[in-house]
Amino acid sequence: MFNLVAYSTDPLEDLRSSSLPNKEQLIQARIQIANLDVIPPVRWLMWLAGVGKCLVPFVAQCDLGQTFQGAPVTDILPTAMVATVQMVTAALILAILFGIATGILSALRENSGFDGSFTVLSLFLYSLPSFLAAAMLKTFVAIGFNDFLQDPVIPIIVAIIIGVVVAIIVQSVIGGNRRKRLISFGISFAITAGMLLWMSLTGWFLTPGIGPIGIIVFSAGIAIGLTALLAGLHQRRALLTAGIVAVAGIASYFLLQPLFDISTPGTIVILAVVALLVGALTGFLVGGDDRRQNIRLGMLVALLIGMLILVDRFMQSFPGYMDDMSGRPIATVGSSTPGYDPDNMWRTGLDVFFHLLLPTLSLLTISFAGYTRYARAGMIEVLSQDYVRTARAKGMPERVVVVRHAFRNVLIPITTLIATDLGALLGGAIITEYIFAIPGMGALFQRSLGPGDIYPVMGYFLVIAVMAILFNFLADLAYAALDPRVRVR
């Protein structure tokens, strides 16, 4: 790669065509900075010697070369990596969660309307060019929603249409006979349309928040839903564990509001650790014979309720951020607002969120489809295995068959896909970063490759190589946790 870049570009082209009076001095300075008076193979050996210093611990002499402007590559790489990690982390997590969940539901409803609809949707998203997705997001999400916030009123017909669409999806997920489908359709339609009209009438979009009642309702729903999924509602100790953690989470919502006003990111990390410890301790004390399951349940309930409380606190800061942004919060370029320092971690977090919202959605549309198809194909294959038929023949509940037997084996090939995606995404999404002006790894590569600034380009490839090896190694270790036939020796 070093020689391909060196022989295919002219690093002095822009200076030779310049009309600056000190053109010769600038040319000589660039030759000295980039060692252009040395043939590329020897230059590569010199660069490799600098890379080798990075492997010597406690020396701090890592040398990856300098840019044409004289900035050390070791200084600009961390900044670019932070911007890329901020952009791809949420996209990857959401793609994994929603993609796997949708794929599994499609497999369980194979050849149904739900399966066919999401198959078409996933293939459409997978084939959608990233630049087109970015342009559509800028037009319909950024500009459209910012205009909507000037007068946030939802017409009744729009609320009805959205309610019908959501109700169709919900009833197809729940399944069952016609009566059960109609009931789920009616309930989901009434809740969705009613909520949208209520939000429109109360001005919720300008002063959003979950509120105490919402925290209580959603916390109870999280406790009951996770218990039903992981243990079954007939397990009293599991239900008690989730209930105790939910009550503790609701109480902490009211107790922590004054602390949130003076919180820092470190405070949130400490609170997260405490929440996980409380969930684990509750599961251990209440768990009985199945402590491991209840510890996991308690920690998951604590984590989700904690995230719910944080979302509510960010929402409380939205009106102030809205005023700071002159009523147009969703940004279309950059990773943050230049010079914006509100001295408030909540508004700072909202600023990063709204700047990275569109790039995240753009990456999500592509990654989501891949995980959906892998999860669907894997689940269909696993459900036809002998051990799954044996589990069903023994009379095990379908939840146990899917969650404990089939799902774990579906994750084995998906783990490989996640490792590959992590290594690739940390290298940056060149088109997405270019369109949204995100100063990440992809932008660094694109900006350096054109003029032949070889050392930042090689720093980019070095990061990709290290990440590819690292995450594939971690995937190999993850196989041992997922497959009892695999052991780490």
mmCIF file with all atom_site columns, C-alpha atoms in Angstrom, residues 228-421:
data_model
loop_
_atom_site.group_PDB
_atom_site.id
_atom_site.type_symbol
_atom_site.label_atom_id
_atom_site.label_alt_id
_atom_site.label_comp_id
_atom_site.label_asym_id
_atom_site.label_entity_id
_atom_site.label_seq_id
_atom_site.pdbx_PDB_ins_code
_atom_site.Cartn_x
_atom_site.Cartn_y
_atom_site.Cartn_z
_atom_site.occupancy
_atom_site.B_iso_or_equiv
_atom_site.pdbx_formal_charge
_atom_site.auth_seq_id
_atom_site.auth_comp_id
_atom_site.auth_asym_id
_atom_site.auth_atom_id
_atom_site.pdbx_PDB_model_num
ATOM 1   C CA . ALA A 1 228 ? -41.187 -13.181 30.625 1.00 0.00 ? 228 ALA A CA 1
ATOM 2   C CA . LEU A 1 229 ? -38.375 -13.372 28.074 1.00 0.00 ? 229 LEU A CA 1
ATOM 3   C CA . LEU A 1 230 ? -35.545 -14.707 30.237 1.00 0.00 ? 230 LEU A CA 1
ATOM 4   C CA . ALA A 1 231 ? -37.265 -16.760 32.925 1.00 0.00 ? 231 ALA A CA 1
ATOM 5   C CA . GLY A 1 232 ? -41.015 -16.892 32.416 1.00 0.00 ? 232 GLY A CA 1
ATOM 6   C CA . LEU A 1 233 ? -43.659 -15.182 34.523 1.00 0.00 ? 233 LEU A CA 1
ATOM 7   C CA . HIS A 1 234 ? -44.277 -18.414 36.452 1.00 0.00 ? 234 HIS A CA 1
ATOM 8   C CA . GLN A 1 235 ? -40.845 -18.032 38.093 1.00 0.00 ? 235 GLN A CA 1
ATOM 9   C CA . ARG A 1 236 ? -41.713 -16.166 41.286 1.00 0.00 ? 236 ARG A CA 1
ATOM 10  C CA . ARG A 1 237 ? -38.143 -15.471 42.355 1.00 0.00 ? 237 ARG A CA 1
ATOM 11  C CA . ALA A 1 238 ? -37.286 -14.019 38.955 1.00 0.00 ? 238 ALA A CA 1
ATOM 12  C CA . LEU A 1 239 ? -40.383 -11.834 39.025 1.00 0.00 ? 239 LEU A CA 1
ATOM 13  C CA . LEU A 1 240 ? -39.530 -10.721 42.573 1.00 0.00 ? 240 LEU A CA 1
ATOM 14  C CA . THR A 1 241 ? -35.961 -9.886  41.546 1.00 0.00 ? 241 THR A CA 1
ATOM 15  C CA . ALA A 1 242 ? -37.121 -7.760  38.614 1.00 0.00 ? 242 ALA A CA 1
ATOM 16  C CA . GLY A 1 243 ? -39.787 -6.099  40.758 1.00 0.00 ? 243 GLY A CA 1
ATOM 17  C CA . ILE A 1 244 ? -37.364 -5.125  43.529 1.00 0.00 ? 244 ILE A CA 1
ATOM 18  C CA . VAL A 1 245 ? -34.873 -3.685  41.022 1.00 0.00 ? 245 VAL A CA 1
ATOM 19  C CA . ALA A 1 246 ? -37.686 -1.792  39.262 1.00 0.00 ? 246 ALA A CA 1
ATOM 20  C CA . VAL A 1 247 ? -38.881 -0.269  42.546 1.00 0.00 ? 247 VAL A CA 1
ATOM 21  C CA . ALA A 1 248 ? -35.302 0.728   43.388 1.00 0.00 ? 248 ALA A CA 1
ATOM 22  C CA . GLY A 1 249 ? -34.960 2.306   39.932 1.00 0.00 ? 249 GLY A CA 1
ATOM 23  C CA . ILE A 1 250 ? -38.198 4.279   40.329 1.00 0.00 ? 250 ILE A CA 1
ATOM 24  C CA . ALA A 1 251 ? -37.096 5.511   43.754 1.00 0.00 ? 251 ALA A CA 1
ATOM 25  C CA . SER A 1 252 ? -33.697 6.540   42.379 1.00 0.00 ? 252 SER A CA 1
ATOM 26  C CA . TYR A 1 253 ? -35.425 8.597   39.674 1.00 0.00 ? 253 TYR A CA 1
ATOM 27  C CA . PHE A 1 254 ? -36.878 10.912  42.320 1.00 0.00 ? 254 PHE A CA 1
ATOM 28  C CA . LEU A 1 255 ? -33.823 10.881  44.579 1.00 0.00 ? 255 LEU A CA 1
ATOM 29  C CA . LEU A 1 256 ? -31.218 11.611  41.904 1.00 0.00 ? 256 LEU A CA 1
ATOM 30  C CA . GLN A 1 257 ? -32.811 14.648  40.244 1.00 0.00 ? 257 GLN A CA 1
ATOM 31  C CA . PRO A 1 258 ? -30.847 17.183  42.375 1.00 0.00 ? 258 PRO A CA 1
ATOM 32  C CA . LEU A 1 259 ? -27.614 15.249  41.741 1.00 0.00 ? 259 LEU A CA 1
ATOM 33  C CA . PHE A 1 260 ? -28.193 15.296  37.978 1.00 0.00 ? 260 PHE A CA 1
ATOM 34  C CA . ASP A 1 261 ? -28.048 19.097  37.988 1.00 0.00 ? 261 ASP A CA 1
ATOM 35  C CA . ILE A 1 262 ? -24.365 18.987  38.980 1.00 0.00 ? 262 ILE A CA 1
ATOM 36  C CA . SER A 1 263 ? -23.407 15.661  37.391 1.00 0.00 ? 263 SER A CA 1
ATOM 37  C CA . THR A 1 264 ? -20.384 14.934  35.224 1.00 0.00 ? 264 THR A CA 1
ATOM 38  C CA . PRO A 1 265 ? -19.732 11.928  32.952 1.00 0.00 ? 265 PRO A CA 1
ATOM 39  C CA . GLY A 1 266 ? -17.753 10.385  35.818 1.00 0.00 ? 266 GLY A CA 1
ATOM 40  C CA . THR A 1 267 ? -20.828 10.634  38.050 1.00 0.00 ? 267 THR A CA 1
ATOM 41  C CA . ILE A 1 268 ? -22.908 8.775   35.473 1.00 0.00 ? 268 ILE A CA 1
ATOM 42  C CA . VAL A 1 269 ? -20.307 6.001   35.219 1.00 0.00 ? 269 VAL A CA 1
ATOM 43  C CA . ILE A 1 270 ? -20.302 5.578   39.018 1.00 0.00 ? 270 ILE A CA 1
ATOM 44  C CA . LEU A 1 271 ? -24.111 5.488   39.092 1.00 0.00 ? 271 LEU A CA 1
ATOM 45  C CA . ALA A 1 272 ? -24.127 2.875   36.304 1.00 0.00 ? 272 ALA A CA 1
ATOM 46  C CA . VAL A 1 273 ? -21.727 0.652   38.247 1.00 0.00 ? 273 VAL A CA 1
ATOM 47  C CA . VAL A 1 274 ? -23.843 1.030   41.394 1.00 0.00 ? 274 VAL A CA 1
ATOM 48  C CA . ALA A 1 275 ? -27.008 0.148   39.442 1.00 0.00 ? 275 ALA A CA 1
ATOM 49  C CA . LEU A 1 276 ? -25.418 -3.022  38.040 1.00 0.00 ? 276 LEU A CA 1
ATOM 50  C CA . LEU A 1 277 ? -24.171 -4.016  41.497 1.00 0.00 ? 277 LEU A CA 1
ATOM 51  C CA . VAL A 1 278 ? -27.644 -3.480  42.988 1.00 0.00 ? 278 VAL A CA 1
ATOM 52  C CA . GLY A 1 279 ? -29.193 -5.619  40.241 1.00 0.00 ? 279 GLY A CA 1
ATOM 53  C CA . ALA A 1 280 ? -26.610 -8.369  40.695 1.00 0.00 ? 280 ALA A CA 1
ATOM 54  C CA . LEU A 1 281 ? -26.916 -8.330  44.491 1.00 0.00 ? 281 LEU A CA 1
ATOM 55  C CA . THR A 1 282 ? -30.710 -8.483  44.322 1.00 0.00 ? 282 THR A CA 1
ATOM 56  C CA . GLY A 1 283 ? -30.544 -11.442 41.955 1.00 0.00 ? 283 GLY A CA 1
ATOM 57  C CA . PHE A 1 284 ? -28.028 -13.191 44.225 1.00 0.00 ? 284 PHE A CA 1
ATOM 58  C CA . LEU A 1 285 ? -30.047 -12.699 47.413 1.00 0.00 ? 285 LEU A CA 1
ATOM 59  C CA . VAL A 1 286 ? -33.459 -13.498 45.926 1.00 0.00 ? 286 VAL A CA 1
ATOM 60  C CA . GLY A 1 287 ? -32.355 -15.931 43.234 1.00 0.00 ? 287 GLY A CA 1
ATOM 61  C CA . GLY A 1 288 ? -32.551 -19.178 45.168 1.00 0.00 ? 288 GLY A CA 1
ATOM 62  C CA . ASP A 1 289 ? -31.486 -22.206 43.144 1.00 0.00 ? 289 ASP A CA 1
ATOM 63  C CA . ASP A 1 290 ? -31.245 -20.284 39.858 1.00 0.00 ? 290 ASP A CA 1
ATOM 64  C CA . ARG A 1 291 ? -29.028 -17.426 41.011 1.00 0.00 ? 291 ARG A CA 1
ATOM 65  C CA . ARG A 1 292 ? -27.116 -17.002 37.737 1.00 0.00 ? 292 ARG A CA 1
ATOM 66  C CA . GLN A 1 293 ? -30.290 -16.392 35.758 1.00 0.00 ? 293 GLN A CA 1
ATOM 67  C CA . ASN A 1 294 ? -31.682 -13.956 38.309 1.00 0.00 ? 294 ASN A CA 1
ATOM 68  C CA . ILE A 1 295 ? -28.385 -12.068 38.581 1.00 0.00 ? 295 ILE A CA 1
ATOM 69  C CA . ARG A 1 296 ? -28.445 -11.536 34.809 1.00 0.00 ? 296 ARG A CA 1
ATOM 70  C CA . LEU A 1 297 ? -32.088 -10.516 35.000 1.00 0.00 ? 297 LEU A CA 1
ATOM 71  C CA . GLY A 1 298 ? -31.467 -8.038  37.819 1.00 0.00 ? 298 GLY A CA 1
ATOM 72  C CA . MET A 1 299 ? -28.523 -6.445  36.024 1.00 0.00 ? 299 MET A CA 1
ATOM 73  C CA . LEU A 1 300 ? -30.438 -6.104  32.744 1.00 0.00 ? 300 LEU A CA 1
ATOM 74  C CA . VAL A 1 301 ? -33.457 -4.538  34.453 1.00 0.00 ? 301 VAL A CA 1
ATOM 75  C CA . ALA A 1 302 ? -31.189 -2.104  36.323 1.00 0.00 ? 302 ALA A CA 1
ATOM 76  C CA . LEU A 1 303 ? -29.322 -1.207  33.135 1.00 0.00 ? 303 LEU A CA 1
ATOM 77  C CA . LEU A 1 304 ? -32.445 -0.533  31.056 1.00 0.00 ? 304 LEU A CA 1
ATOM 78  C CA . ILE A 1 305 ? -34.196 1.477   33.773 1.00 0.00 ? 305 ILE A CA 1
ATOM 79  C CA . GLY A 1 306 ? -31.008 3.477   34.293 1.00 0.00 ? 306 GLY A CA 1
ATOM 80  C CA . MET A 1 307 ? -30.882 4.248   30.585 1.00 0.00 ? 307 MET A CA 1
ATOM 81  C CA . LEU A 1 308 ? -34.551 5.266   30.734 1.00 0.00 ? 308 LEU A CA 1
ATOM 82  C CA . ILE A 1 309 ? -33.810 7.736   33.547 1.00 0.00 ? 309 ILE A CA 1
ATOM 83  C CA . LEU A 1 310 ? -30.890 9.217   31.615 1.00 0.00 ? 310 LEU A CA 1
ATOM 84  C CA . VAL A 1 311 ? -33.047 9.648   28.506 1.00 0.00 ? 311 VAL A CA 1
ATOM 85  C CA . ASP A 1 312 ? -35.618 11.528  30.577 1.00 0.00 ? 312 ASP A CA 1
ATOM 86  C CA . ARG A 1 313 ? -32.916 13.816  31.979 1.00 0.00 ? 313 ARG A CA 1
ATOM 87  C CA . PHE A 1 314 ? -31.598 14.587  28.492 1.00 0.00 ? 314 PHE A CA 1
ATOM 88  C CA . MET A 1 315 ? -35.155 15.372  27.404 1.00 0.00 ? 315 MET A CA 1
ATOM 89  C CA . GLN A 1 316 ? -35.509 17.868  30.243 1.00 0.00 ? 316 GLN A CA 1
ATOM 90  C CA . SER A 1 317 ? -32.558 19.798  28.811 1.00 0.00 ? 317 SER A CA 1
ATOM 91  C CA . PHE A 1 318 ? -33.991 19.896  25.280 1.00 0.00 ? 318 PHE A CA 1
ATOM 92  C CA . PRO A 1 319 ? -35.866 23.240  25.561 1.00 0.00 ? 319 PRO A CA 1
ATOM 93  C CA . GLY A 1 320 ? -32.666 25.033  26.582 1.00 0.00 ? 320 GLY A CA 1
ATOM 94  C CA . TYR A 1 321 ? -30.691 23.406  23.780 1.00 0.00 ? 321 TYR A CA 1
ATOM 95  C CA . MET A 1 322 ? -33.495 24.260  21.352 1.00 0.00 ? 322 MET A CA 1
ATOM 96  C CA . ASP A 1 323 ? -33.143 27.929  22.265 1.00 0.00 ? 323 ASP A CA 1
ATOM 97  C CA . ASP A 1 324 ? -29.363 27.741  21.851 1.00 0.00 ? 324 ASP A CA 1
ATOM 98  C CA . MET A 1 325 ? -29.794 26.333  18.327 1.00 0.00 ? 325 MET A CA 1
ATOM 99  C CA . SER A 1 326 ? -32.431 28.936  17.307 1.00 0.00 ? 326 SER A CA 1
ATOM 100 C CA . GLY A 1 327 ? -35.157 26.308  17.089 1.00 0.00 ? 327 GLY A CA 1
ATOM 101 C CA . ARG A 1 328 ? -33.367 23.989  14.618 1.00 0.00 ? 328 ARG A CA 1
ATOM 102 C CA . PRO A 1 329 ? -31.655 21.279  16.693 1.00 0.00 ? 329 PRO A CA 1
ATOM 103 C CA . ILE A 1 330 ? -30.890 18.607  14.078 1.00 0.00 ? 330 ILE A CA 1
ATOM 104 C CA . ALA A 1 331 ? -27.568 19.385  12.381 1.00 0.00 ? 331 ALA A CA 1
ATOM 105 C CA . THR A 1 332 ? -26.465 18.214  8.940  1.00 0.00 ? 332 THR A CA 1
ATOM 106 C CA . VAL A 1 333 ? -22.673 18.667  9.142  1.00 0.00 ? 333 VAL A CA 1
ATOM 107 C CA . GLY A 1 334 ? -19.938 18.168  11.701 1.00 0.00 ? 334 GLY A CA 1
ATOM 108 C CA . SER A 1 335 ? -19.728 16.169  14.916 1.00 0.00 ? 335 SER A CA 1
ATOM 109 C CA . SER A 1 336 ? -20.459 19.122  17.221 1.00 0.00 ? 336 SER A CA 1
ATOM 110 C CA . THR A 1 337 ? -21.308 22.812  17.104 1.00 0.00 ? 337 THR A CA 1
ATOM 111 C CA . PRO A 1 338 ? -18.081 24.891  16.839 1.00 0.00 ? 338 PRO A CA 1
ATOM 112 C CA . GLY A 1 339 ? -17.560 27.040  19.917 1.00 0.00 ? 339 GLY A CA 1
ATOM 113 C CA . TYR A 1 340 ? -20.619 25.659  21.719 1.00 0.00 ? 340 TYR A CA 1
ATOM 114 C CA . ASP A 1 341 ? -19.745 25.258  25.418 1.00 0.00 ? 341 ASP A CA 1
ATOM 115 C CA . PRO A 1 342 ? -22.904 25.367  27.542 1.00 0.00 ? 342 PRO A CA 1
ATOM 116 C CA . ASP A 1 343 ? -21.101 24.229  30.747 1.00 0.00 ? 343 ASP A CA 1
ATOM 117 C CA . ASN A 1 344 ? -23.791 21.579  31.040 1.00 0.00 ? 344 ASN A CA 1
ATOM 118 C CA . MET A 1 345 ? -23.105 17.929  30.210 1.00 0.00 ? 345 MET A CA 1
ATOM 119 C CA . TRP A 1 346 ? -26.730 17.342  29.231 1.00 0.00 ? 346 TRP A CA 1
ATOM 120 C CA . ARG A 1 347 ? -26.797 20.050  26.545 1.00 0.00 ? 347 ARG A CA 1
ATOM 121 C CA . THR A 1 348 ? -23.331 18.995  25.391 1.00 0.00 ? 348 THR A CA 1
ATOM 122 C CA . GLY A 1 349 ? -24.616 15.438  25.043 1.00 0.00 ? 349 GLY A CA 1
ATOM 123 C CA . LEU A 1 350 ? -27.646 16.644  23.091 1.00 0.00 ? 350 LEU A CA 1
ATOM 124 C CA . ASP A 1 351 ? -25.355 18.603  20.773 1.00 0.00 ? 351 ASP A CA 1
ATOM 125 C CA . VAL A 1 352 ? -23.302 15.486  19.995 1.00 0.00 ? 352 VAL A CA 1
ATOM 126 C CA . PHE A 1 353 ? -26.475 13.405  19.654 1.00 0.00 ? 353 PHE A CA 1
ATOM 127 C CA . PHE A 1 354 ? -28.169 15.679  17.124 1.00 0.00 ? 354 PHE A CA 1
ATOM 128 C CA . HIS A 1 355 ? -24.973 16.057  15.095 1.00 0.00 ? 355 HIS A CA 1
ATOM 129 C CA . LEU A 1 356 ? -24.408 12.299  14.902 1.00 0.00 ? 356 LEU A CA 1
ATOM 130 C CA . LEU A 1 357 ? -28.079 11.374  14.468 1.00 0.00 ? 357 LEU A CA 1
ATOM 131 C CA . LEU A 1 358 ? -28.121 11.480  10.671 1.00 0.00 ? 358 LEU A CA 1
ATOM 132 C CA . PRO A 1 359 ? -24.763 9.693   10.114 1.00 0.00 ? 359 PRO A CA 1
ATOM 133 C CA . THR A 1 360 ? -25.851 7.014   12.580 1.00 0.00 ? 360 THR A CA 1
ATOM 134 C CA . LEU A 1 361 ? -29.147 6.470   10.771 1.00 0.00 ? 361 LEU A CA 1
ATOM 135 C CA . SER A 1 362 ? -27.323 6.351   7.448  1.00 0.00 ? 362 SER A CA 1
ATOM 136 C CA . LEU A 1 363 ? -24.979 3.591   8.647  1.00 0.00 ? 363 LEU A CA 1
ATOM 137 C CA . LEU A 1 364 ? -27.824 1.829   10.441 1.00 0.00 ? 364 LEU A CA 1
ATOM 138 C CA . THR A 1 365 ? -29.862 1.399   7.263  1.00 0.00 ? 365 THR A CA 1
ATOM 139 C CA . ILE A 1 366 ? -27.033 -0.607  5.685  1.00 0.00 ? 366 ILE A CA 1
ATOM 140 C CA . SER A 1 367 ? -25.912 -2.680  8.689  1.00 0.00 ? 367 SER A CA 1
ATOM 141 C CA . PHE A 1 368 ? -29.463 -3.486  9.813  1.00 0.00 ? 368 PHE A CA 1
ATOM 142 C CA . ALA A 1 369 ? -30.203 -5.439  6.640  1.00 0.00 ? 369 ALA A CA 1
ATOM 143 C CA . GLY A 1 370 ? -27.154 -7.673  6.961  1.00 0.00 ? 370 GLY A CA 1
ATOM 144 C CA . TYR A 1 371 ? -27.886 -8.676  10.546 1.00 0.00 ? 371 TYR A CA 1
ATOM 145 C CA . THR A 1 372 ? -31.547 -9.280  9.732  1.00 0.00 ? 372 THR A CA 1
ATOM 146 C CA . ARG A 1 373 ? -30.745 -11.694 6.905  1.00 0.00 ? 373 ARG A CA 1
ATOM 147 C CA . TYR A 1 374 ? -28.032 -13.529 8.875  1.00 0.00 ? 374 TYR A CA 1
ATOM 148 C CA . ALA A 1 375 ? -30.248 -13.898 11.958 1.00 0.00 ? 375 ALA A CA 1
ATOM 149 C CA . ARG A 1 376 ? -33.232 -15.086 9.923  1.00 0.00 ? 376 ARG A CA 1
ATOM 150 C CA . ALA A 1 377 ? -31.254 -17.661 7.938  1.00 0.00 ? 377 ALA A CA 1
ATOM 151 C CA . GLY A 1 378 ? -29.448 -18.887 11.063 1.00 0.00 ? 378 GLY A CA 1
ATOM 152 C CA . MET A 1 379 ? -32.637 -19.237 13.106 1.00 0.00 ? 379 MET A CA 1
ATOM 153 C CA . ILE A 1 380 ? -34.458 -21.125 10.338 1.00 0.00 ? 380 ILE A CA 1
ATOM 154 C CA . GLU A 1 381 ? -31.530 -23.536 10.078 1.00 0.00 ? 381 GLU A CA 1
ATOM 155 C CA . VAL A 1 382 ? -31.235 -24.036 13.844 1.00 0.00 ? 382 VAL A CA 1
ATOM 156 C CA . LEU A 1 383 ? -34.972 -24.583 14.335 1.00 0.00 ? 383 LEU A CA 1
ATOM 157 C CA . SER A 1 384 ? -34.790 -27.563 11.982 1.00 0.00 ? 384 SER A CA 1
ATOM 158 C CA . GLN A 1 385 ? -32.047 -29.282 14.014 1.00 0.00 ? 385 GLN A CA 1
ATOM 159 C CA . ASP A 1 386 ? -32.666 -32.504 15.908 1.00 0.00 ? 386 ASP A CA 1
ATOM 160 C CA . TYR A 1 387 ? -31.929 -31.064 19.353 1.00 0.00 ? 387 TYR A CA 1
ATOM 161 C CA . VAL A 1 388 ? -34.588 -28.368 18.857 1.00 0.00 ? 388 VAL A CA 1
ATOM 162 C CA . ARG A 1 389 ? -37.178 -30.962 17.858 1.00 0.00 ? 389 ARG A CA 1
ATOM 163 C CA . THR A 1 390 ? -36.153 -33.027 20.899 1.00 0.00 ? 390 THR A CA 1
ATOM 164 C CA . ALA A 1 391 ? -36.586 -30.010 23.201 1.00 0.00 ? 391 ALA A CA 1
ATOM 165 C CA . ARG A 1 392 ? -40.061 -29.400 21.815 1.00 0.00 ? 392 ARG A CA 1
ATOM 166 C CA . ALA A 1 393 ? -40.930 -33.087 22.103 1.00 0.00 ? 393 ALA A CA 1
ATOM 167 C CA . LYS A 1 394 ? -40.030 -32.959 25.802 1.00 0.00 ? 394 LYS A CA 1
ATOM 168 C CA . GLY A 1 395 ? -42.704 -30.297 26.245 1.00 0.00 ? 395 GLY A CA 1
ATOM 169 C CA . MET A 1 396 ? -40.436 -27.321 26.824 1.00 0.00 ? 396 MET A CA 1
ATOM 170 C CA . PRO A 1 397 ? -42.111 -23.930 26.396 1.00 0.00 ? 397 PRO A CA 1
ATOM 171 C CA . GLU A 1 398 ? -41.450 -22.242 23.068 1.00 0.00 ? 398 GLU A CA 1
ATOM 172 C CA . ARG A 1 399 ? -39.739 -19.367 24.883 1.00 0.00 ? 399 ARG A CA 1
ATOM 173 C CA . VAL A 1 400 ? -37.172 -21.758 26.381 1.00 0.00 ? 400 VAL A CA 1
ATOM 174 C CA . VAL A 1 401 ? -36.633 -23.498 23.049 1.00 0.00 ? 401 VAL A CA 1
ATOM 175 C CA . VAL A 1 402 ? -36.004 -20.230 21.219 1.00 0.00 ? 402 VAL A CA 1
ATOM 176 C CA . VAL A 1 403 ? -34.108 -18.231 23.848 1.00 0.00 ? 403 VAL A CA 1
ATOM 177 C CA . ARG A 1 404 ? -32.008 -20.892 25.554 1.00 0.00 ? 404 ARG A CA 1
ATOM 178 C CA . HIS A 1 405 ? -31.477 -23.459 22.817 1.00 0.00 ? 405 HIS A CA 1
ATOM 179 C CA . ALA A 1 406 ? -31.788 -21.916 19.363 1.00 0.00 ? 406 ALA A CA 1
ATOM 180 C CA . PHE A 1 407 ? -30.748 -18.295 19.942 1.00 0.00 ? 407 PHE A CA 1
ATOM 181 C CA . ARG A 1 408 ? -27.371 -19.159 21.426 1.00 0.00 ? 408 ARG A CA 1
ATOM 182 C CA . ASN A 1 409 ? -26.362 -21.133 18.341 1.00 0.00 ? 409 ASN A CA 1
ATOM 183 C CA . VAL A 1 410 ? -27.636 -18.405 16.013 1.00 0.00 ? 410 VAL A CA 1
ATOM 184 C CA . LEU A 1 411 ? -25.153 -16.014 17.629 1.00 0.00 ? 411 LEU A CA 1
ATOM 185 C CA . ILE A 1 412 ? -22.111 -18.068 16.574 1.00 0.00 ? 412 ILE A CA 1
ATOM 186 C CA . PRO A 1 413 ? -22.004 -16.980 12.890 1.00 0.00 ? 413 PRO A CA 1
ATOM 187 C CA . ILE A 1 414 ? -23.281 -13.510 13.809 1.00 0.00 ? 414 ILE A CA 1
ATOM 188 C CA . THR A 1 415 ? -20.290 -13.081 16.145 1.00 0.00 ? 415 THR A CA 1
ATOM 189 C CA . THR A 1 416 ? -18.005 -13.393 13.141 1.00 0.00 ? 416 THR A CA 1
ATOM 190 C CA . LEU A 1 417 ? -20.047 -10.784 11.272 1.00 0.00 ? 417 LEU A CA 1
ATOM 191 C CA . ILE A 1 418 ? -19.903 -8.393  14.250 1.00 0.00 ? 418 ILE A CA 1
ATOM 192 C CA . ALA A 1 419 ? -16.118 -8.749  14.484 1.00 0.00 ? 419 ALA A CA 1
ATOM 193 C CA . THR A 1 420 ? -15.751 -8.004  10.776 1.00 0.00 ? 420 THR A CA 1
ATOM 194 C CA . ASP A 1 421 ? -18.089 -5.014  10.961 1.00 0.00 ? 421 ASP A CA 1
#
